[in-house]
Short mmCIF file of C-alpha atoms in Angstrom, two decimals:
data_model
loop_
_atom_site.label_atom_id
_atom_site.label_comp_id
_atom_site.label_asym_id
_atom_site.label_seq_id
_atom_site.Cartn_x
_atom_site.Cartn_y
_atom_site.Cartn_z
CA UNK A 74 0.00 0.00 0.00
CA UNK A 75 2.74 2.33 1.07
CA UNK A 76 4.22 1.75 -2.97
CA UNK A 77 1.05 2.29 -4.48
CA UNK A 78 0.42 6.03 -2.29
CA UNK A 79 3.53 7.00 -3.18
CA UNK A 80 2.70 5.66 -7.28
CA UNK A 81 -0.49 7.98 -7.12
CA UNK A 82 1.58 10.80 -5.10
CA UNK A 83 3.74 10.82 -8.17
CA UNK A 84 1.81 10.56 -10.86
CA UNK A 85 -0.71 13.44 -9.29
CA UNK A 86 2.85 15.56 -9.42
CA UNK A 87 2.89 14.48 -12.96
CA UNK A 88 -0.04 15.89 -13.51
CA UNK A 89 0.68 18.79 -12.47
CA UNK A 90 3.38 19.58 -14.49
CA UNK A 91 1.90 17.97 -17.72
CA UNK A 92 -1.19 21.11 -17.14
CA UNK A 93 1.30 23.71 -16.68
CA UNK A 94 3.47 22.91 -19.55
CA UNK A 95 1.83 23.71 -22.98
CA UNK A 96 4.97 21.13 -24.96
CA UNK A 97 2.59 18.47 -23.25
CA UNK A 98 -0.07 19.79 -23.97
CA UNK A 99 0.87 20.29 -27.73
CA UNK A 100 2.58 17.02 -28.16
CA UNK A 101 0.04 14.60 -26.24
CA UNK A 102 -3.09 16.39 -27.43
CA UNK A 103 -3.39 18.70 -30.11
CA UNK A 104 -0.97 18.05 -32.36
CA UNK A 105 -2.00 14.00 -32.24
CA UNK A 106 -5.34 14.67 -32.73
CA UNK A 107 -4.35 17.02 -36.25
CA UNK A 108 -2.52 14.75 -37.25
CA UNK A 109 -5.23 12.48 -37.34
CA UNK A 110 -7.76 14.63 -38.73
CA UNK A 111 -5.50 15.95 -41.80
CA UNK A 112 -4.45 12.08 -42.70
CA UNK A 113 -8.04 10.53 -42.36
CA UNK A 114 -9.98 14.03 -44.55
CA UNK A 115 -6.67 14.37 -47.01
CA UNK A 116 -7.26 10.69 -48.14
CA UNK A 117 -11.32 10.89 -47.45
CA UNK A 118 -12.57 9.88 -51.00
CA UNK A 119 -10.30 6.46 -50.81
CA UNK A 120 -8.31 7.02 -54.39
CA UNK A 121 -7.86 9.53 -56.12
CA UNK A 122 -9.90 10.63 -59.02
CA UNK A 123 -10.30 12.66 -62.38
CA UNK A 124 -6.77 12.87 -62.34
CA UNK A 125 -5.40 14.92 -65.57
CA UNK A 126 -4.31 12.92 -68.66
CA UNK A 127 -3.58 14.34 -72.24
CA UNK A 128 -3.88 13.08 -75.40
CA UNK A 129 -2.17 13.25 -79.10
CA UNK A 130 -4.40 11.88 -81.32
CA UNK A 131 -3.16 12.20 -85.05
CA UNK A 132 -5.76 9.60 -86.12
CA UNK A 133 -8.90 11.24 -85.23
CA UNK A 134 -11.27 8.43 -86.65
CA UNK A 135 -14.16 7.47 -84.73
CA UNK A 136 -12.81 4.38 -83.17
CA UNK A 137 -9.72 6.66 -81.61
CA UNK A 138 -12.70 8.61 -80.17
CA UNK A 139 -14.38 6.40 -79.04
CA UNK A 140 -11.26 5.25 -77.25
CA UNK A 141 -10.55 8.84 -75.74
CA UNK A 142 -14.21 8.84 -74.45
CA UNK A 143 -13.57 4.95 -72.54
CA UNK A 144 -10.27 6.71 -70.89
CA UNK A 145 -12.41 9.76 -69.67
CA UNK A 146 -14.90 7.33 -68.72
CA UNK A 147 -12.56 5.74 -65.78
CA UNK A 148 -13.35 7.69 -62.29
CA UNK A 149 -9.74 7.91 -61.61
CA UNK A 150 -9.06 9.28 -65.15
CA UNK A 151 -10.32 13.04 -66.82
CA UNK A 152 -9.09 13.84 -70.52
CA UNK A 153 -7.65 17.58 -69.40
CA UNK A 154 -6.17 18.62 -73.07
CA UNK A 155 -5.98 17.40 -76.30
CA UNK A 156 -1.83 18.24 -77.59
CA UNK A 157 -0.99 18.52 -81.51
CA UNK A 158 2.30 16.65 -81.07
CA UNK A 159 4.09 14.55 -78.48
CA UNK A 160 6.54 17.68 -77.64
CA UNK A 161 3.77 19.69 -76.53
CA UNK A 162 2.33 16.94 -74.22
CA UNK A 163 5.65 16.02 -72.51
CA UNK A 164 6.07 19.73 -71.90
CA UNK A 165 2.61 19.72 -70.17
CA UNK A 166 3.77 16.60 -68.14
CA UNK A 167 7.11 18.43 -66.87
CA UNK A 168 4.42 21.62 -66.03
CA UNK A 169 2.95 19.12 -64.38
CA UNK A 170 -0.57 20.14 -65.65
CA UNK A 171 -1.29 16.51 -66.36
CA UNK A 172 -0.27 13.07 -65.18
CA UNK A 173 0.27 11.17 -68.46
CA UNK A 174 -0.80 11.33 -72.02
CA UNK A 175 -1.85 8.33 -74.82
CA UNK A 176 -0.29 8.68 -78.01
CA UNK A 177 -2.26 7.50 -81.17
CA UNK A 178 -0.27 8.03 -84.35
CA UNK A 179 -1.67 8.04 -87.90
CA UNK A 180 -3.10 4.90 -89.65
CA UNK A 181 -3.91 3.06 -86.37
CA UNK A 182 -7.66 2.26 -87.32
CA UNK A 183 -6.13 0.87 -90.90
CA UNK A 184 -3.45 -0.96 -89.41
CA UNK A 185 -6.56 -2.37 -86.84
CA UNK A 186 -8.59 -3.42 -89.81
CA UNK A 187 -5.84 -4.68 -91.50
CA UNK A 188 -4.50 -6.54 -88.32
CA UNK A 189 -0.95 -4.92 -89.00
CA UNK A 190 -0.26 -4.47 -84.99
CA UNK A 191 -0.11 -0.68 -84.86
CA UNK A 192 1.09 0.44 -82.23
CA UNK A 193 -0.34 3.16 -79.89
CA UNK A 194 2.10 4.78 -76.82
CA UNK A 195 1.27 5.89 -73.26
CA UNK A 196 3.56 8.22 -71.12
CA UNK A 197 3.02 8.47 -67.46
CA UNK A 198 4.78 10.27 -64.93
CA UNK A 199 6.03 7.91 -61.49
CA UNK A 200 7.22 10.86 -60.10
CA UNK A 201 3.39 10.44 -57.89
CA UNK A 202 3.63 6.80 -57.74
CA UNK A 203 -0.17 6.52 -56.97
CA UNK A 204 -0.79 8.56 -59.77
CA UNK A 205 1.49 6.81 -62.30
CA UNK A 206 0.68 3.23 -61.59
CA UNK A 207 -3.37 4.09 -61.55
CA UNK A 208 -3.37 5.71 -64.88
CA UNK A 209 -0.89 3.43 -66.28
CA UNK A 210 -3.78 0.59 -65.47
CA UNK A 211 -6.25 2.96 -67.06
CA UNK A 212 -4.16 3.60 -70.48
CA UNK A 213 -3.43 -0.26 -70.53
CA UNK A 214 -6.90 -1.19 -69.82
CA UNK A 215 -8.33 1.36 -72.95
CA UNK A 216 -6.02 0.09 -75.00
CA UNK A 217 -6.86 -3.42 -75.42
CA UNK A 218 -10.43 -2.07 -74.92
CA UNK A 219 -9.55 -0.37 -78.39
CA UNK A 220 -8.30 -3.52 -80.37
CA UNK A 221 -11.39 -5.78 -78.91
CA UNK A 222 -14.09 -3.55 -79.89
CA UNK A 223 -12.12 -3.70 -83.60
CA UNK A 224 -11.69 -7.35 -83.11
CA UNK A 225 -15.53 -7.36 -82.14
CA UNK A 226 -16.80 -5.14 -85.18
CA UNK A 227 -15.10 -7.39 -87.54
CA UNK A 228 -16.26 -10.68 -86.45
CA UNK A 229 -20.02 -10.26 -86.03
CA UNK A 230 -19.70 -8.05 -89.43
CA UNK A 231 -18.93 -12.30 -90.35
CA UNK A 232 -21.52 -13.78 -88.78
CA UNK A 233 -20.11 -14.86 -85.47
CA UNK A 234 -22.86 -14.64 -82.04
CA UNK A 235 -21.72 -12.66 -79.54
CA UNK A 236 -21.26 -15.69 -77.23
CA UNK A 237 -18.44 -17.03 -79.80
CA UNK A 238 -17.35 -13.13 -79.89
CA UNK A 239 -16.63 -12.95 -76.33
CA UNK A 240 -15.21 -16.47 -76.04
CA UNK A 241 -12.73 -15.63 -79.15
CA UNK A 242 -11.69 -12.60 -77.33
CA UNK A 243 -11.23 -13.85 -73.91
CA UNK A 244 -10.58 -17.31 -73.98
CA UNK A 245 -10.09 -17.50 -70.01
CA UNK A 246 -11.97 -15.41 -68.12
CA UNK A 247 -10.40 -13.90 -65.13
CA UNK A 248 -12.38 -13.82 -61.53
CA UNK A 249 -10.47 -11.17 -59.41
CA UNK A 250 -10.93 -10.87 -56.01
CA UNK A 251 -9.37 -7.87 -53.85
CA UNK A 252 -8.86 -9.51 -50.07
CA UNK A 253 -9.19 -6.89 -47.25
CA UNK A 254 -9.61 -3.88 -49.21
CA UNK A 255 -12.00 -4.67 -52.36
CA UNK A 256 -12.63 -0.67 -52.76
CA UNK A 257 -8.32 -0.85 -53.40
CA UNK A 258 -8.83 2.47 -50.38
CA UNK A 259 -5.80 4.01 -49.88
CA UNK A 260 -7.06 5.80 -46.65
CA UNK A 261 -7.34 2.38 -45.38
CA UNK A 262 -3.93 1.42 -46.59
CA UNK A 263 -1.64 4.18 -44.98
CA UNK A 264 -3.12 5.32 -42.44
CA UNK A 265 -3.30 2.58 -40.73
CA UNK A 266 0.33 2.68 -40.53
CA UNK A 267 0.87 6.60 -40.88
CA UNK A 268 -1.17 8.02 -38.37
CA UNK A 269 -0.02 4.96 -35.05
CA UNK A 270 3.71 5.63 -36.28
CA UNK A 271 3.30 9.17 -35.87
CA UNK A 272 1.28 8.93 -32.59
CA UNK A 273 4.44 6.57 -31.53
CA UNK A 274 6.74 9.56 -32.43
CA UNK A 275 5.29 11.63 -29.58
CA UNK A 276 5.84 8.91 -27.27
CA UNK A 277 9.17 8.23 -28.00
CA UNK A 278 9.94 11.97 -28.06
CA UNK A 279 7.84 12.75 -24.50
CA UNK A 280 8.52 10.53 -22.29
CA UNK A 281 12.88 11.15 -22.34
CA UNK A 282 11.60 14.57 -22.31
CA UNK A 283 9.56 14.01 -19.26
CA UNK A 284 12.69 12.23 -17.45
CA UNK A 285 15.24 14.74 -18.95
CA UNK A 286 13.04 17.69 -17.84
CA UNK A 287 13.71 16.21 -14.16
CA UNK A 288 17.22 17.07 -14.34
CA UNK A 289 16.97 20.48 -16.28
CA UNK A 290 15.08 21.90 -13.71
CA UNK A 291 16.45 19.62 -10.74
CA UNK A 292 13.95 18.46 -9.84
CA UNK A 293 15.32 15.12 -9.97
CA UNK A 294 16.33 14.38 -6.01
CA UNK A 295 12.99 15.36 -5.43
CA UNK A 296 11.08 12.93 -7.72
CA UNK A 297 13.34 9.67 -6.75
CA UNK A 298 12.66 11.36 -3.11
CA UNK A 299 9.24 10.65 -3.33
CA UNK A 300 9.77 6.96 -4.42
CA UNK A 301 12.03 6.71 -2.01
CA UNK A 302 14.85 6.54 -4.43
CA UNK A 303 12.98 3.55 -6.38
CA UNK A 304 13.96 3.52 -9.38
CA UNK A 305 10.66 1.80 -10.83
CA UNK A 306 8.70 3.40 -8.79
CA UNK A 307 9.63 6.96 -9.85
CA UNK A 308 9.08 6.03 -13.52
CA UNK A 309 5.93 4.23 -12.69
CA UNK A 310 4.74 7.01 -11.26
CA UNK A 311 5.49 9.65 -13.82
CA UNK A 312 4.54 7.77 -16.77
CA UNK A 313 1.21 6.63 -15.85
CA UNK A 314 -0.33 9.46 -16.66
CA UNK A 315 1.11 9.95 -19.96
CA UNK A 316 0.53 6.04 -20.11
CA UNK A 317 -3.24 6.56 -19.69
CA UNK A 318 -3.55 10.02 -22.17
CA UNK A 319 -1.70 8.50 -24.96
CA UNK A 320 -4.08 5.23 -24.99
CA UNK A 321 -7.29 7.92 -24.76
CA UNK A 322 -6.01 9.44 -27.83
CA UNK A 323 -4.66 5.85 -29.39
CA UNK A 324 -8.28 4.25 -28.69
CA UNK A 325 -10.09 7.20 -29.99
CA UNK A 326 -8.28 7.24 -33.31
CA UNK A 327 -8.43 3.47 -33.53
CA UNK A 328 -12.62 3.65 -32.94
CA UNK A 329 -12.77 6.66 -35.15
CA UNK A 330 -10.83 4.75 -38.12
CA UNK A 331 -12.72 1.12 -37.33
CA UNK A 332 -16.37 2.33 -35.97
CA UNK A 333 -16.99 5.47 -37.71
CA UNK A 334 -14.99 5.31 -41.27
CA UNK A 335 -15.79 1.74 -40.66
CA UNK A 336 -11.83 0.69 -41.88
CA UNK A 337 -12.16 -3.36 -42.37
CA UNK A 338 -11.21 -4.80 -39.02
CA UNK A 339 -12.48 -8.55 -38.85
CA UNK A 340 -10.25 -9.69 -36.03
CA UNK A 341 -12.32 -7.88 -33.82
CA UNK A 342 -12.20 -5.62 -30.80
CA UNK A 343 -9.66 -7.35 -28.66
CA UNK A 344 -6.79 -7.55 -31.15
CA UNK A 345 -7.41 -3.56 -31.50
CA UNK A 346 -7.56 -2.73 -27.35
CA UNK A 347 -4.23 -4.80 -26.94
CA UNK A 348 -2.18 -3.35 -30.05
CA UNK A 349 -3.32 0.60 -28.89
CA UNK A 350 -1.90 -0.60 -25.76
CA UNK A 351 1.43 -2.43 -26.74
CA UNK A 352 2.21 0.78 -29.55
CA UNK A 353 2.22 2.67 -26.22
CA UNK A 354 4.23 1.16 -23.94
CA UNK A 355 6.68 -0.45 -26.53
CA UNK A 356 7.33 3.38 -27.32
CA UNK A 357 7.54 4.31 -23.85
CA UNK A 358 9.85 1.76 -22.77
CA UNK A 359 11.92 2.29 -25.87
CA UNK A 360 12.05 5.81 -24.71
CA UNK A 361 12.96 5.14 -21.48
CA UNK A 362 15.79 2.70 -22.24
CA UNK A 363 17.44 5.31 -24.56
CA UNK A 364 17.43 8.02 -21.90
CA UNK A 365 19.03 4.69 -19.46
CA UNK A 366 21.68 4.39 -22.23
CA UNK A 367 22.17 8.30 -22.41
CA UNK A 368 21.67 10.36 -19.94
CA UNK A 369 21.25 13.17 -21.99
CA UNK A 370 17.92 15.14 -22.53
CA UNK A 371 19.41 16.32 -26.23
CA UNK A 372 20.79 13.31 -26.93
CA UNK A 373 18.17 10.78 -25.99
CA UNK A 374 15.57 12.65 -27.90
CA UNK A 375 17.65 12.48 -30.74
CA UNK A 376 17.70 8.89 -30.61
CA UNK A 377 14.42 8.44 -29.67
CA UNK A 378 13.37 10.99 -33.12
CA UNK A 379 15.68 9.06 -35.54
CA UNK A 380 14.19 5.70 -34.95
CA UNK A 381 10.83 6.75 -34.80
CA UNK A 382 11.62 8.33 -38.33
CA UNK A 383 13.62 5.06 -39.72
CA UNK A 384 10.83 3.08 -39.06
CA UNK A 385 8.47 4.05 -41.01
CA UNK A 386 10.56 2.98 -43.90
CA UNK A 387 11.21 -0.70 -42.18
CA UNK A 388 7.90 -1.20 -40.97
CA UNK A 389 6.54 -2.88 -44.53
CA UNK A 390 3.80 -1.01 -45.31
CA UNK A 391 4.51 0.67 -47.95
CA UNK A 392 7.96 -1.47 -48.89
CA UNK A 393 7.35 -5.46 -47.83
CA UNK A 394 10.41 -6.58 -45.44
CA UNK A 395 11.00 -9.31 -47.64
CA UNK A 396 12.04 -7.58 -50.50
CA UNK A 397 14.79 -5.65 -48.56
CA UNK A 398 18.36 -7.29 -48.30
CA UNK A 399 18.51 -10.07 -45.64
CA UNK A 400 20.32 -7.71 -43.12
CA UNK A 401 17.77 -4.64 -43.55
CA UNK A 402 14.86 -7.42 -43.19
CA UNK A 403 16.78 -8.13 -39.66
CA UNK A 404 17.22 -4.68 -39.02
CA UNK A 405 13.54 -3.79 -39.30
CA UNK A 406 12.80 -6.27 -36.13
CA UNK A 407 14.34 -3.34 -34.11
CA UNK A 408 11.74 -1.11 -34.40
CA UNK A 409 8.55 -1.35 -32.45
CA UNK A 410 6.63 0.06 -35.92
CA UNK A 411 7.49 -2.87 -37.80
CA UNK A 412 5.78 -5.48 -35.03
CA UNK A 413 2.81 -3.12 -34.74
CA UNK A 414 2.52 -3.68 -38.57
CA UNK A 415 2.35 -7.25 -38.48
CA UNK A 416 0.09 -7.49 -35.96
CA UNK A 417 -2.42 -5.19 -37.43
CA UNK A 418 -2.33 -7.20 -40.45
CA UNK A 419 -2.54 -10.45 -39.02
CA UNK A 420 -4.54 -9.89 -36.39
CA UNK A 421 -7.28 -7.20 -37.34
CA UNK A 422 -7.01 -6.51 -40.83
CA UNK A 423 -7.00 -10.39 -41.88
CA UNK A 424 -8.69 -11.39 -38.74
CA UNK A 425 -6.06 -14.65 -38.20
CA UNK A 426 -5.64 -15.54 -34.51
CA UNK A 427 -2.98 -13.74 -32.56
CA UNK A 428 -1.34 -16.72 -32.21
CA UNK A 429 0.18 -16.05 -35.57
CA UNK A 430 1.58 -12.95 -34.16
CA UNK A 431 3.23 -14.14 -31.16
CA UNK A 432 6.62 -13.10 -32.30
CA UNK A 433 5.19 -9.81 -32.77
CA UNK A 434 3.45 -9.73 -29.98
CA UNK A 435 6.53 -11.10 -27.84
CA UNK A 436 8.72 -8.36 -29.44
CA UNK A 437 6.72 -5.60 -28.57
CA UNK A 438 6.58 -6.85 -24.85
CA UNK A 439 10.47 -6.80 -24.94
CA UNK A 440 10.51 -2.79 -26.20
CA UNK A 441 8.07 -2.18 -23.35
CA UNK A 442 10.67 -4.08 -20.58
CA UNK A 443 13.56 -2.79 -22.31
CA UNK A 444 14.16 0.28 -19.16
CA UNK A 445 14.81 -2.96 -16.62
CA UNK A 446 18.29 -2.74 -18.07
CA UNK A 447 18.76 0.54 -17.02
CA UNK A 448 16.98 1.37 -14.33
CA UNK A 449 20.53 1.32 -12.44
CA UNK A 450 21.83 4.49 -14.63
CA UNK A 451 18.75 6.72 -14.71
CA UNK A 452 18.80 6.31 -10.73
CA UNK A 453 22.98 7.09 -10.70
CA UNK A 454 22.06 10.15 -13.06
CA UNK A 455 19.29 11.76 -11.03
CA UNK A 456 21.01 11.29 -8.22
CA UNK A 457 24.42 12.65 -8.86
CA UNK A 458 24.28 14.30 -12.45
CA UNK A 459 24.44 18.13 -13.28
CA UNK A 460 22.13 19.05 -16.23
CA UNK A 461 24.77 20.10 -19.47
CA UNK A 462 23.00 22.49 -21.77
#
């Protein structure tokens, strides 16, 4: 009982200090809860659409038409311009006034007819790489659209049914299914990683803040005072608070993405609760540990900020792991992003039993125990170190 008073002692100090100091304020509130308003409205409509494309067409016969008015057809596709050569429509890509532009030269309607193989050319810009590889789909897709409604026209101008039509065209007939995501959303796709690696970032960069902050303004023989120089108990004490705001804001982003954009989530509710809660403390015992390592407010901080940053690069969602060399893919394992990944996917996005995930799972436990190994130094430097601007 006499641990626990002194627990609650501390973390009402905590408080304290976390209402008069607007960097908490800033770091634990408002600027999480931005963050996940701008990346949840910026990606609101799922995929982009009506994105600009140009077009050369020096054929200008009604079946290139008709294959300009398909391409404008797509949602994710608007004709913007019509260009008299290719010169003037690579400018406009470079201007970047459009995305990409399809290239029809002269005689490609003959050479249709005549089953000569003319050949048509797309250009597309990867400098967006959403943007390039959508409307590099589109172009493709008109284009054979293009040489089957030829192929069509000429076969039932020979008598052919348009059962033996289709079947001459397609021979297989392809049954694609989308797992997860069928609406290909690519709100659902990053944030899901963005937004929890950012919300991770603030933990990692508050809480050897919070400690450091101790011996700025020594107050440091103070705090360990009141935990009767407990080293566990001190941190207990002054991260439970920050412990228990950061999971408010974690779970409210988490129902906001799963109950009220209604994100796919068909592990369920549990999987969700306990991955809010191991992002949190993974970061915060990260955090901890690398203020144990260095004692140093600047320095930890530091740290802390560059692998929070590095990880969103290892974590696999937008890169898989298991593309990357054989010593980055064993890198990535360091960073508690990478293990929140993998259990969000197996876990709630797939909806496999967390069972699958135990490495994960197991890893994540191992960032949050991580300050047991230096407990002994954070105690020797509040104790007897002099804050070094």
């Amino acid at each position: 009982m006499h641990i626990l008073r002194q627990i609650y002692r501390i973390a009402l100090r905590e408080c304290g200090i976390i209402i008069k100091n607007p960097i908490y304020w800033f770091c634990m509130v408002l600027f999480p809860i931005f963050i996940i308003w701008f990346f949840t409205s910026m990606m609101q409509a799922g995929v982009p659409t009506d994105m600009p494309v140009g077009v050369v067409d020096l054929d200008n016969t009604t079946t290139t038409r008709a294959m300009i008015r398909r391409l404008d057809a797509f949602q994710t596709t608007k004709v913007a311009a019509t260009y008299d050569n290719v010169n003037q429509a690579r400018k406009a890509i470079q201007e970047n006034k459009i995305y990409a532009f399809l290239y029809i030269p002269r005689g490609t309607t003959t050479g249709l007819a005549t089953a000569s193989q003319p050949k048509i050319s797309f250009y597309y810009s990867n400098v967006t790489l959403v943007a390039g590889s959508m409307l590099y789909r589109d172009l493709k897709t008109v284009a054979a659209l293009g040489s089957a409604a030829v192929g069509q026209q000429k076969l039932a101008a020979v008598g052919k049914t348009g059962n033996e039509i289709r079947t001459f065209l397609q021979p297989i007939a392809l049954d694609l299914h989308m797992i997860g995501n069928p609406w290909a959303n690519y709100n659902v796709y990053l944030t899901t990683a963005m937004v929890p690696g950012l919300l991770m970032l603030f933990v990692f960069l508050i809480t050897p803040y919070s400690i450091g902050t101790e011996l700025k303004f020594k107050r440091s023989r103070e705090w360990m005072a009141m935990a009767d120089n407990k080293t566990w108990v001190a941190l207990l004490g002054k991260l439970l608070p920050q412990l228990m705001l950061f999971l408010t804001i974690f779970y409210a982003f988490e129902f906001y993405i799963y109950y009220v954009l209604e994100f796919p989530h068909p592990g369920g509710i549990f999987p969700i609760l306990l991955l809010g809660l191991l992002a949190v403390t993974s970061a915060q015992g990260f955090g901890i540990f690398a203020f144990g390592l260095m004692p140093s407010l600047r320095m930890s901080m530091s740290v802390c900020s560059l692998w929070a940053m590095i990880s969103f690069s290892t974590s696999g969602a937008t890169y898989p792991a298991f593309a990357m060399s054989p010593f980055l893919e064993g890198v990535a394992q360091l960073f508690p992003l990478r293990h929140y990944y993998m259990i969000y996917q197996i876990g709630i996005f797939n909806g496999f039993p967390l069972a699958d995930a135990w490495f994960n799972i197991a890893a994540l436990v191992c960032f949050s125990l991580l300050p047991l190994f230096t407990l002994w130094n954070i105690k020797r430097s509040m104790l007897l170190y002099v804050y070094i601007p």
